[in-house]
Tab-separated table of N, CA and C in Angstrom:
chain	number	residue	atom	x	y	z
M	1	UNK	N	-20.338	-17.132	-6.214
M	1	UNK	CA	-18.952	-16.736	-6.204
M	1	UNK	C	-18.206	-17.566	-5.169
M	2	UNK	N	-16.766	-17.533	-5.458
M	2	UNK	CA	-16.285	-18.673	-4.687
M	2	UNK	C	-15.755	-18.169	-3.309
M	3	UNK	N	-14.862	-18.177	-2.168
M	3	UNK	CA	-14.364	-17.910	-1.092
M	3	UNK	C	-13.605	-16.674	-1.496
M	4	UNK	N	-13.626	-15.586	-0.408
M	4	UNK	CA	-12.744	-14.121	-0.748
M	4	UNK	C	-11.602	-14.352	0.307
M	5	UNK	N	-10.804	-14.164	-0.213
M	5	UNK	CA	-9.186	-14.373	0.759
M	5	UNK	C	-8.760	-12.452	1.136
M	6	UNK	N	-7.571	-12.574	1.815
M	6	UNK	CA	-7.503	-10.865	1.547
M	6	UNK	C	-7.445	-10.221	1.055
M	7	UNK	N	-7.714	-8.849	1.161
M	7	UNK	CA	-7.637	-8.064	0.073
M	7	UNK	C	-6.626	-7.564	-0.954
M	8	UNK	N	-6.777	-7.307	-2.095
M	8	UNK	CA	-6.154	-7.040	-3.063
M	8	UNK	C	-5.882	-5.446	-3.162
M	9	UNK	N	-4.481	-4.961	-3.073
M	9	UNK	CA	-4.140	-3.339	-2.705
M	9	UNK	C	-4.285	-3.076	-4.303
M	10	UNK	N	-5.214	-2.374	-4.397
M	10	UNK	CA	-5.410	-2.172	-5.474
M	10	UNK	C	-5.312	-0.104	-5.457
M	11	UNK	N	-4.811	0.159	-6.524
M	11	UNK	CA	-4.274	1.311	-6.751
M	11	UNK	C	-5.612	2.228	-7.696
M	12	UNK	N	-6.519	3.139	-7.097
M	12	UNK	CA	-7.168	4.005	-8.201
M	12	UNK	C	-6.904	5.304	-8.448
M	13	UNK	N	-6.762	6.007	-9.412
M	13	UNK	CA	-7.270	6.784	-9.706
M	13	UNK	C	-8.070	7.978	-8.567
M	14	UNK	N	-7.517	9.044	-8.501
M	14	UNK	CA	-8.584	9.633	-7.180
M	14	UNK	C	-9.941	10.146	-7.654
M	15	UNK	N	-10.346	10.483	-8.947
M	15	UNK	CA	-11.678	10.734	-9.237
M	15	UNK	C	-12.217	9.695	-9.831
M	16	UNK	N	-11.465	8.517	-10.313
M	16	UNK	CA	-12.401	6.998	-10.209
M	16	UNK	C	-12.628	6.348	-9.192
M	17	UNK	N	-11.983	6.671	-7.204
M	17	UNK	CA	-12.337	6.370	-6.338
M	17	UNK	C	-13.326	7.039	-6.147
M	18	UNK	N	-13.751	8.312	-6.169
M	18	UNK	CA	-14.513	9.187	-6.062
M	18	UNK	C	-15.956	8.922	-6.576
M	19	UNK	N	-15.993	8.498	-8.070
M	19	UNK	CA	-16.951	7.968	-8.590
M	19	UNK	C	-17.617	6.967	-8.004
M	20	UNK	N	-16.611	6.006	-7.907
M	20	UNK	CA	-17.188	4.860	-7.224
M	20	UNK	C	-17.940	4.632	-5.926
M	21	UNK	N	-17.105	6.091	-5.239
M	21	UNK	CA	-17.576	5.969	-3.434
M	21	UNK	C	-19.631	6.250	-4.046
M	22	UNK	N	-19.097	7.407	-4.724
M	22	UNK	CA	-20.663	8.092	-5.531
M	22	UNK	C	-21.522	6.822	-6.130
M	23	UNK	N	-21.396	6.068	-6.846
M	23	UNK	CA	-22.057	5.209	-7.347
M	23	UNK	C	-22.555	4.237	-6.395
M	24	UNK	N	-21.465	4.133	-5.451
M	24	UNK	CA	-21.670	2.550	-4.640
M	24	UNK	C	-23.050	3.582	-3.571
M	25	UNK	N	-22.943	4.576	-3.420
M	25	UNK	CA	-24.087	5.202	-1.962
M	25	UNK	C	-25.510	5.379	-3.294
M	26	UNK	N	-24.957	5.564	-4.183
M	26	UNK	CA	-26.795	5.720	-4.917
M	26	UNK	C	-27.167	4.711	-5.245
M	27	UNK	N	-26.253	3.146	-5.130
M	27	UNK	CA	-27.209	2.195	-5.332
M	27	UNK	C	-27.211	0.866	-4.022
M	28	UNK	N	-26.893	1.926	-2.913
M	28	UNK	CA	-27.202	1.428	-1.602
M	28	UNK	C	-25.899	0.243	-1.320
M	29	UNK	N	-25.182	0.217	-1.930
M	29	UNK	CA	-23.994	-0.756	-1.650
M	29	UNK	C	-22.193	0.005	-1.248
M	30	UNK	N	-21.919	-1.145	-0.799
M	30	UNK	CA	-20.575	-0.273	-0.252
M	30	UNK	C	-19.387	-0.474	-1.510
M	31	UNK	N	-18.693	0.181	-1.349
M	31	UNK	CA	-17.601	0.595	-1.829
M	31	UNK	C	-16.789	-0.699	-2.634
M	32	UNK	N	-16.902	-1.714	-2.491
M	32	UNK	CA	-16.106	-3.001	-2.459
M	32	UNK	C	-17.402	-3.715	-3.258
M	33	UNK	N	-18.796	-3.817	-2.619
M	33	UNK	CA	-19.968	-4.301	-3.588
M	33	UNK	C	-20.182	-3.351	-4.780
M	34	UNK	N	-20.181	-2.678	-4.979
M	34	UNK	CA	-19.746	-1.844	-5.983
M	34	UNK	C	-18.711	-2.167	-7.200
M	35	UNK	N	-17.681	-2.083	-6.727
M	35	UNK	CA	-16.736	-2.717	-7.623
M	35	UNK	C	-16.842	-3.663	-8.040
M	36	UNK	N	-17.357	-4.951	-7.679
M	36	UNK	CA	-17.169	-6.172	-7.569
M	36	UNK	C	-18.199	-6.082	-8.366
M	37	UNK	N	-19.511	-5.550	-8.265
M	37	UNK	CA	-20.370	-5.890	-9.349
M	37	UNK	C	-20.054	-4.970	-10.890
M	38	UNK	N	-19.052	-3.769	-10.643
M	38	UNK	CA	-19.325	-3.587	-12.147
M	38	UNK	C	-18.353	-3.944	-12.893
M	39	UNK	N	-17.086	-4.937	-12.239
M	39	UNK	CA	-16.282	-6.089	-12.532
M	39	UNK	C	-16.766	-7.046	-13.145
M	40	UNK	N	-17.770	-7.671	-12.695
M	40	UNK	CA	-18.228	-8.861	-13.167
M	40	UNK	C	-19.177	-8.431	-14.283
M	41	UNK	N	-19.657	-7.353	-14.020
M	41	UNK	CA	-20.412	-6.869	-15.524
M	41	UNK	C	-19.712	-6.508	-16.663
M	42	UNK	N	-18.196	-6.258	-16.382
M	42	UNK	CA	-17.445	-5.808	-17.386
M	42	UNK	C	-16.646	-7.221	-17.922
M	43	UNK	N	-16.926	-8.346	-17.431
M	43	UNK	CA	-16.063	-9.730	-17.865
M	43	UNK	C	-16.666	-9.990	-19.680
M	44	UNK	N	-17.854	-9.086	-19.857
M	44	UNK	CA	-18.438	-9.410	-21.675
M	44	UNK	C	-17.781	-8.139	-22.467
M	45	UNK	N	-17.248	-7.501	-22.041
M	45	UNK	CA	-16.727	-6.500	-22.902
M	45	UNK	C	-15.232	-6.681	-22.894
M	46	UNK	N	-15.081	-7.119	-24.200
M	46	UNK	CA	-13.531	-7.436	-24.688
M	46	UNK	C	-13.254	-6.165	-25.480
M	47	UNK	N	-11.842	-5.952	-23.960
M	47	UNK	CA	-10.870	-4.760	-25.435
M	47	UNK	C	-10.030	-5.159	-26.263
M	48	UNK	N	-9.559	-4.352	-27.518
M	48	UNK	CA	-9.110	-4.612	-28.333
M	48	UNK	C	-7.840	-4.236	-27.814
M	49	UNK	N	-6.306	-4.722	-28.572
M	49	UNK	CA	-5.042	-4.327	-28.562
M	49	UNK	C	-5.106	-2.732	-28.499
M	50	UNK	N	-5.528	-1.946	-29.825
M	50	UNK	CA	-5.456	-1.028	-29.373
M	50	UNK	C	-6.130	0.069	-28.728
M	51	UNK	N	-7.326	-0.406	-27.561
M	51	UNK	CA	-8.076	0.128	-26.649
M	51	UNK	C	-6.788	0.060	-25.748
M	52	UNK	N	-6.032	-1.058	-24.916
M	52	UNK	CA	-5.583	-1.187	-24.454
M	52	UNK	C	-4.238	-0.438	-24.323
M	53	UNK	N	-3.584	-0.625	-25.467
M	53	UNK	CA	-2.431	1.039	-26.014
M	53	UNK	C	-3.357	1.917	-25.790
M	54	UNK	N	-4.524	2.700	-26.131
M	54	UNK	CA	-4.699	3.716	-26.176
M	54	UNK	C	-5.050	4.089	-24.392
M	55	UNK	N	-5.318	3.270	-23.411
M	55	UNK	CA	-5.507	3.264	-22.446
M	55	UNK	C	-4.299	3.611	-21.321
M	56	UNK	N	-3.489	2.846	-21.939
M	56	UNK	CA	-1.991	2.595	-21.101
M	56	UNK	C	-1.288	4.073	-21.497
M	57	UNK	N	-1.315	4.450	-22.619
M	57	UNK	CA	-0.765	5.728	-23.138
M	57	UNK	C	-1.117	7.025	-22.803
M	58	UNK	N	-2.442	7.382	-22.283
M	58	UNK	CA	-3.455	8.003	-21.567
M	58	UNK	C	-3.078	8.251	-20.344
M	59	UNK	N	-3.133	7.078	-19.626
M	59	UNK	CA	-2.985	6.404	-18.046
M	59	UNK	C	-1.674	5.997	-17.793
M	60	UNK	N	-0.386	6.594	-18.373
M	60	UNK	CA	0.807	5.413	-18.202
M	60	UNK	C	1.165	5.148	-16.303
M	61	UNK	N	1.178	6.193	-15.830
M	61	UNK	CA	0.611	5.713	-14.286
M	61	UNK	C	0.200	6.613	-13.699
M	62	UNK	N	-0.387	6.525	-12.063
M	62	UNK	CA	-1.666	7.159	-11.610
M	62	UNK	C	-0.757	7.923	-10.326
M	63	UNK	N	-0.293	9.308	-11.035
M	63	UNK	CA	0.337	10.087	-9.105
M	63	UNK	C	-1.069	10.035	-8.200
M	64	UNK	N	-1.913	10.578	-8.613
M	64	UNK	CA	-3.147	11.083	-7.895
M	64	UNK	C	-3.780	9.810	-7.449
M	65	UNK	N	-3.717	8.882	-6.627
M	65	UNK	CA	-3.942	7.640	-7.175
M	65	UNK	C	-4.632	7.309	-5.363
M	66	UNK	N	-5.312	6.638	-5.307
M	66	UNK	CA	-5.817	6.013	-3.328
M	66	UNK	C	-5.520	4.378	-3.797
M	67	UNK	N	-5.155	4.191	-2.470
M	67	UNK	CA	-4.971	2.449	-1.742
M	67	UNK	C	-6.617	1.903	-1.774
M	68	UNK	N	-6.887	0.903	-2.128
M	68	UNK	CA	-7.805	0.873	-1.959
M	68	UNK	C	-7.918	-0.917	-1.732
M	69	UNK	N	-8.298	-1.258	-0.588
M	69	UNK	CA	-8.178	-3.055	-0.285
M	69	UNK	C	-9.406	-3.454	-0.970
M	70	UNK	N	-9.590	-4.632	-1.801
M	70	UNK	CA	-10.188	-5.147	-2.512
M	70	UNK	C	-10.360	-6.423	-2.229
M	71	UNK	N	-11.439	-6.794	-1.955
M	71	UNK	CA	-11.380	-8.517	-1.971
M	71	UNK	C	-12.358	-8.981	-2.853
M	72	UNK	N	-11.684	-9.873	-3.768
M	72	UNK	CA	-12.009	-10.132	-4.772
M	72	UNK	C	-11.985	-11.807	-4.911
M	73	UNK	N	-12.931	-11.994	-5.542
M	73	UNK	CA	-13.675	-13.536	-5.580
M	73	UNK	C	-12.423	-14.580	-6.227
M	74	UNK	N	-12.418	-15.445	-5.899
M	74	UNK	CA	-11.052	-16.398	-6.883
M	74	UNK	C	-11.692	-16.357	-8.243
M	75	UNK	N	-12.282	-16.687	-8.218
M	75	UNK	CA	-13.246	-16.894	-10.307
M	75	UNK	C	-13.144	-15.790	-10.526
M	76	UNK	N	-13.586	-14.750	-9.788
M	76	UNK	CA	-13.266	-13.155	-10.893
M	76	UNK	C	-12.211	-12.672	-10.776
M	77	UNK	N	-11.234	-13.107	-9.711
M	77	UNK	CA	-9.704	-12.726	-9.640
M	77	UNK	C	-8.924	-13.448	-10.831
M	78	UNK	N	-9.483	-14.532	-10.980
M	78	UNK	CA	-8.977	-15.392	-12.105
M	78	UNK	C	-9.396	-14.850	-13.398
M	79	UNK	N	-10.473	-14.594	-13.463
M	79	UNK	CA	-10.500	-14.111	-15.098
M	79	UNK	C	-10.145	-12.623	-15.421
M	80	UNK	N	-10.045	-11.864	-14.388
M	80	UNK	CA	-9.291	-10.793	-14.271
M	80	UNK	C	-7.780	-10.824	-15.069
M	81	UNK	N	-7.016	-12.095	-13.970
M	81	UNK	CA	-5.804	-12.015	-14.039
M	81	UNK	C	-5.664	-12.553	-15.726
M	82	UNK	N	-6.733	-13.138	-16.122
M	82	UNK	CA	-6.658	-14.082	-17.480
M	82	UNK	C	-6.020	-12.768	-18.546
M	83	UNK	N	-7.260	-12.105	-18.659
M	83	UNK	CA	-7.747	-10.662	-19.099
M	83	UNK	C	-5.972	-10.142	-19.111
M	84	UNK	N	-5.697	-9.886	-17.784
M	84	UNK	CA	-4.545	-9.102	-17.498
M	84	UNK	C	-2.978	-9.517	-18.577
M	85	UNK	N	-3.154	-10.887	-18.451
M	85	UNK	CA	-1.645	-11.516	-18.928
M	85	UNK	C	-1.914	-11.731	-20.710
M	86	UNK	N	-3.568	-11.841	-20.937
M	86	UNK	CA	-4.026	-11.612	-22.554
M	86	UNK	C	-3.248	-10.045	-22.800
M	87	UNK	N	-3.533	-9.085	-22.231
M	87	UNK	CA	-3.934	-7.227	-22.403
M	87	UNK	C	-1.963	-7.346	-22.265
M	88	UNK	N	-1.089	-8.143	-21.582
M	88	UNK	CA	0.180	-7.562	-20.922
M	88	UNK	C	0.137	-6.216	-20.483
M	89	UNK	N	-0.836	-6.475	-19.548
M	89	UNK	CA	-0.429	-5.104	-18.455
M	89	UNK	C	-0.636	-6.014	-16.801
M	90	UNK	N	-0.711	-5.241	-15.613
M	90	UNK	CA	-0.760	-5.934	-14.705
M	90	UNK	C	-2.209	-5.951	-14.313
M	91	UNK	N	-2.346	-7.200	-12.882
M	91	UNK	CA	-3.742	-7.234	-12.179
M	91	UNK	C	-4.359	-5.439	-12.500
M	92	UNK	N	-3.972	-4.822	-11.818
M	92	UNK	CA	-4.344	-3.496	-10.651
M	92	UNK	C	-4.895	-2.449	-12.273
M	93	UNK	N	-3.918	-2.619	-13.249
M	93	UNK	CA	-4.378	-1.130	-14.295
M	93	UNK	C	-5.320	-2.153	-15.368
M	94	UNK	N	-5.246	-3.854	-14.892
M	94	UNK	CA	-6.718	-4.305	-15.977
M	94	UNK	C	-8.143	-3.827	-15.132
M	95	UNK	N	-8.079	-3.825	-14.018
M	95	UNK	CA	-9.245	-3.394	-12.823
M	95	UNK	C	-9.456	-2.167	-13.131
M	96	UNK	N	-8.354	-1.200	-13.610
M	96	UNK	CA	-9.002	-0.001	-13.418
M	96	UNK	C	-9.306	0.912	-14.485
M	97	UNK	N	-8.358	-0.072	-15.769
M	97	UNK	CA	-9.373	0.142	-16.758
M	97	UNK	C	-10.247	-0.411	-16.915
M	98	UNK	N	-11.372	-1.325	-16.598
M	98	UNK	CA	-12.658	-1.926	-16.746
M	98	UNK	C	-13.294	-1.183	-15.629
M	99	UNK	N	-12.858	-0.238	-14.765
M	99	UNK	CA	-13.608	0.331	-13.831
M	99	UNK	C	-13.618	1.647	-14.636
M	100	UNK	N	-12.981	2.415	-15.290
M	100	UNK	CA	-12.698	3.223	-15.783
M	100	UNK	C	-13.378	3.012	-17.159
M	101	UNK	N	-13.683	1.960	-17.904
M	101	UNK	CA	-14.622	1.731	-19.060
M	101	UNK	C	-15.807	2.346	-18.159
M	102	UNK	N	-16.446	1.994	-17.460
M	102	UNK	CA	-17.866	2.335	-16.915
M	102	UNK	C	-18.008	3.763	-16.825
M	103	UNK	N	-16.734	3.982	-15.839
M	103	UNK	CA	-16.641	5.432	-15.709
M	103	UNK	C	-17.139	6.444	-16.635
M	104	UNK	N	-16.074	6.048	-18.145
M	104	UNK	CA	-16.472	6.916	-19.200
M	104	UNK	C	-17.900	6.568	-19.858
M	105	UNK	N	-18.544	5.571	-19.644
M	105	UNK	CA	-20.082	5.431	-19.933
M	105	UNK	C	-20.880	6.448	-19.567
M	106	UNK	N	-20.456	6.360	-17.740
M	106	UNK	CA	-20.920	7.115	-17.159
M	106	UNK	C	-21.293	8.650	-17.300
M	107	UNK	N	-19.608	8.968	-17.750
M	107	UNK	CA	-19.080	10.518	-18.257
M	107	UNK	C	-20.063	11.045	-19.572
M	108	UNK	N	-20.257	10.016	-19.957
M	108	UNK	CA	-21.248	10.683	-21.833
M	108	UNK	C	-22.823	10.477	-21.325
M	109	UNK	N	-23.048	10.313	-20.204
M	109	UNK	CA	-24.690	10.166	-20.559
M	109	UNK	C	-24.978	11.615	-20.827
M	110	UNK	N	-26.294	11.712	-21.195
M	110	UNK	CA	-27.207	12.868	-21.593
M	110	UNK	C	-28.035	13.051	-20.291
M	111	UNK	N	-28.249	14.356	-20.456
M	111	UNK	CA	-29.338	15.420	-19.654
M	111	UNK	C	-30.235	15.806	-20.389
M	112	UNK	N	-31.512	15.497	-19.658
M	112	UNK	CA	-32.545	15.946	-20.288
M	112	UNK	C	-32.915	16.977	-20.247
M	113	UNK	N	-33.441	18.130	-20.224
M	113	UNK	CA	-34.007	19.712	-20.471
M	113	UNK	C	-35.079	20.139	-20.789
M	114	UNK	N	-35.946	20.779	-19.884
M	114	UNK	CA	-37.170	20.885	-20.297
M	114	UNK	C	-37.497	22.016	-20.916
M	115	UNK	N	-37.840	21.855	-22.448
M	115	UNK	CA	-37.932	22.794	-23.270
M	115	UNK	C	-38.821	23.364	-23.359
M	116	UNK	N	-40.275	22.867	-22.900
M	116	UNK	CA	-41.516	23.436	-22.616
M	116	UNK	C	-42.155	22.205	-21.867
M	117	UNK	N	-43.571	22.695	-21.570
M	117	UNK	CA	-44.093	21.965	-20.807
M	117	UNK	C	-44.409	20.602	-20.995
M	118	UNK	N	-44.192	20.426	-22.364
M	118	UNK	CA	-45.687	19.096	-23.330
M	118	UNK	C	-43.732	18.166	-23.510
M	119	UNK	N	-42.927	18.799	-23.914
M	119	UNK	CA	-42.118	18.365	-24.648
M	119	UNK	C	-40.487	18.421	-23.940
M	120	UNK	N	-39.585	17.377	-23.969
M	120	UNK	CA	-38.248	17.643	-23.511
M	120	UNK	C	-37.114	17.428	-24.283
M	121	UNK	N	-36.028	18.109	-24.304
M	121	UNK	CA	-35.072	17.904	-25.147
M	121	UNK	C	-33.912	17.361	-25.040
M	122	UNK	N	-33.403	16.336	-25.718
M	122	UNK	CA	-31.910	15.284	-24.820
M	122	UNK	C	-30.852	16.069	-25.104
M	123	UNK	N	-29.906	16.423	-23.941
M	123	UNK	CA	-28.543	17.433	-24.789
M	123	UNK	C	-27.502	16.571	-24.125
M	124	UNK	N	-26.800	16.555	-24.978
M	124	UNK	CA	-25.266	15.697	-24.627
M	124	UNK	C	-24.430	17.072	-23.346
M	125	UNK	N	-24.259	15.996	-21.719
M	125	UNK	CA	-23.767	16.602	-21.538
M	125	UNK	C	-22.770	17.136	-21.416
M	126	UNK	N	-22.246	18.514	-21.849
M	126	UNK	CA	-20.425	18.737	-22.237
M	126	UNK	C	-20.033	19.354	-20.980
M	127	UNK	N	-18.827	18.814	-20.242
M	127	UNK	CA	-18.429	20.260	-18.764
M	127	UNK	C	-16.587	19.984	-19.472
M	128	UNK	N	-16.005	21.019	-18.733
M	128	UNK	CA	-14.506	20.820	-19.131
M	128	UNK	C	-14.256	20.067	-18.342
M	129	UNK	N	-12.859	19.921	-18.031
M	129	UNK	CA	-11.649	19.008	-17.207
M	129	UNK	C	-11.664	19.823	-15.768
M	130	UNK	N	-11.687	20.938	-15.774
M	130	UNK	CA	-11.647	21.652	-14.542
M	130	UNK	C	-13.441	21.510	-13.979
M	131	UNK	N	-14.142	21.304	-14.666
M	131	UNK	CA	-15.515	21.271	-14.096
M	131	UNK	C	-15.844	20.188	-13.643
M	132	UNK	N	-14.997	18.972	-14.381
M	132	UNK	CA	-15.040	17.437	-14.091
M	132	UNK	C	-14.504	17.087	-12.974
M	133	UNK	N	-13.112	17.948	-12.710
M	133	UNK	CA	-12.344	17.602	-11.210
M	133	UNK	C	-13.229	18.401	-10.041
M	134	UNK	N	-13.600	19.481	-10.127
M	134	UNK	CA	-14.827	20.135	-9.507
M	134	UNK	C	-15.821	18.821	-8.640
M	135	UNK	N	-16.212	18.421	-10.082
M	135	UNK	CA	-17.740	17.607	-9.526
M	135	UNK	C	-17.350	16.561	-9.092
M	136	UNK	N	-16.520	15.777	-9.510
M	136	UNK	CA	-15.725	14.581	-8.898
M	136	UNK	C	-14.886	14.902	-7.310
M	137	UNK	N	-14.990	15.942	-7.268
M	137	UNK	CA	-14.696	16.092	-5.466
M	137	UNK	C	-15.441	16.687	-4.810
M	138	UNK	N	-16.921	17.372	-5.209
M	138	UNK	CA	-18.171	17.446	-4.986
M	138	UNK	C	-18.634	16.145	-4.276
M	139	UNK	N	-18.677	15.244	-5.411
M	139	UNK	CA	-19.428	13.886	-5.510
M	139	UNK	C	-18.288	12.995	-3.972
M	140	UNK	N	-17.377	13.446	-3.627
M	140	UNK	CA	-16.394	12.344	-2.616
M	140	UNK	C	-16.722	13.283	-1.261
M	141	UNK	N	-17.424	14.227	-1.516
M	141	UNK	CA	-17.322	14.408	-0.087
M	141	UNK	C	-18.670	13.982	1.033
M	142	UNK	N	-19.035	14.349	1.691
M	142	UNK	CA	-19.768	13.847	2.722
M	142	UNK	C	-21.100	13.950	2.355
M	143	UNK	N	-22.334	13.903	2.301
M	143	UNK	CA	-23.677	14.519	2.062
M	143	UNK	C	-24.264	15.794	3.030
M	144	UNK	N	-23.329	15.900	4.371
M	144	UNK	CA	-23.517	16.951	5.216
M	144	UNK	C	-22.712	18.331	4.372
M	145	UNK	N	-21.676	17.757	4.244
M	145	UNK	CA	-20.777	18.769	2.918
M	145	UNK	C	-21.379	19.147	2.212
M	146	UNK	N	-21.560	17.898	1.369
M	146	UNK	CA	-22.577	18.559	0.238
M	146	UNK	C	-23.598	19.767	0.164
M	147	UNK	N	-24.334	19.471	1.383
M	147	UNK	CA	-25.721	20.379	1.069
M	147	UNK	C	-25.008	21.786	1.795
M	148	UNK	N	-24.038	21.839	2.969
M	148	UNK	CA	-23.489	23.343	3.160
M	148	UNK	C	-22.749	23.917	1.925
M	149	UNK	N	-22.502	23.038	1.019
M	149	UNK	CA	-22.066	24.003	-0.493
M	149	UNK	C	-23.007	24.226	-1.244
M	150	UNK	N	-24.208	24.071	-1.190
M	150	UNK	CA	-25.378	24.245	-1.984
M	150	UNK	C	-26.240	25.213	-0.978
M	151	UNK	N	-26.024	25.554	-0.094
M	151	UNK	CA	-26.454	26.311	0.512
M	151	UNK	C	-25.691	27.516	-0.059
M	152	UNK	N	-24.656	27.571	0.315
M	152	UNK	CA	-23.650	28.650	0.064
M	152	UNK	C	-23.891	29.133	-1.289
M	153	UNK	N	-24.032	28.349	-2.228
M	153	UNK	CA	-24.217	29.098	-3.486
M	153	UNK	C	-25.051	29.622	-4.266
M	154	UNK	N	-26.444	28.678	-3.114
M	154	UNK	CA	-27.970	29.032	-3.286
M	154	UNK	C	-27.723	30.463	-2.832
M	155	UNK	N	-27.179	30.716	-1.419
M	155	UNK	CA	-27.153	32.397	-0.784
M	155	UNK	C	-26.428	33.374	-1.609
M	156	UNK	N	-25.694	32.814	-2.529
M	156	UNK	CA	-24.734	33.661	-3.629
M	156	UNK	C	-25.403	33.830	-4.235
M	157	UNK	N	-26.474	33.058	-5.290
M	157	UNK	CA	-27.268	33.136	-6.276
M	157	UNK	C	-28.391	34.301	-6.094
M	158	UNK	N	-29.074	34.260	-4.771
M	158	UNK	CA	-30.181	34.802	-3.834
M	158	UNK	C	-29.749	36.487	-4.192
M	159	UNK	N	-28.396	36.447	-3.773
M	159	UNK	CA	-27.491	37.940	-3.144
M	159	UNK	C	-27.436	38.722	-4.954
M	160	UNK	N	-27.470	37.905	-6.108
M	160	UNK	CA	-27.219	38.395	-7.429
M	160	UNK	C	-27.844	39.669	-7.844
């Protein structure tokens, strides 16, 4: 990759920052290596015109949204921006829909379930919108956080 200049104020989404803080600590990288790699993994997946309407129409802009400084490689800033002026939308909502493609990858995987001992069963997992904003600010908070809310609900569960 070529020289990183300053960062790029890039605008997310607060439960696609969230994700990301989550993704970038389970695969031991920071916040910025993170992005940057599932950027460059997303440069083979071409959207269509109307992925892109259906995206912008969805997303037309982000209140809930974090600052987020980005420094980003000239070659992938460049084919970014390529991407961007192909799609006519700007730098910041082509980034965050290709960060937001992953996202929803992310969102449909399956859970496995153990149906008996010998044998397991794949179930698509379904939560609502309120269970999604739930876990997505679960997932942003601290790991000391974390486990005093799993305590708490372990002692709720206990108390049943």
């Amino acid at each position: 990759m070529s020289e990183r200049k300053g960062p790029f104020s890039l605008r997310l989404p607060a439960e696609l920052m969230s994700w990301l803080r989550f993704e970038a600590k389970q695969h031991n990288r920071s916040t910025t290596s993170e992005a940057l790699f599932l950027l460059q993994n997303s440069l083979t997946h071409r959207f269509g015109k109307a992925a892109v309407r259906e995206f912008i129409k969805k997303h037309p802009t982000y209140i809930n949204s974090e600052a987020f400084g980005l420094r980003i490689p000239d070659d992938l800033k460049s084919h970014l921006r390529d991407f961007s002026l192909l799609h006519g939308i700007s730098l910041n909502m082509e980034i965050v829909m290709r960060l937001a493609h992953h996202y929803k990858k992310y969102q449909h995987q399956t859970v496995t379930a153990k149906k008996r001992t010998e044998d397991y069963l794949t179930v698509p997992l379904t939560i609502t919108e309120s269970e999604q904003i739930l876990l997505d600010l679960f997932r942003g908070l601290s790991e000391t956080n974390r486990k005093v809310i799993l305590t708490l609900i372990n002692n709720l569960t206990d108390h049943d």
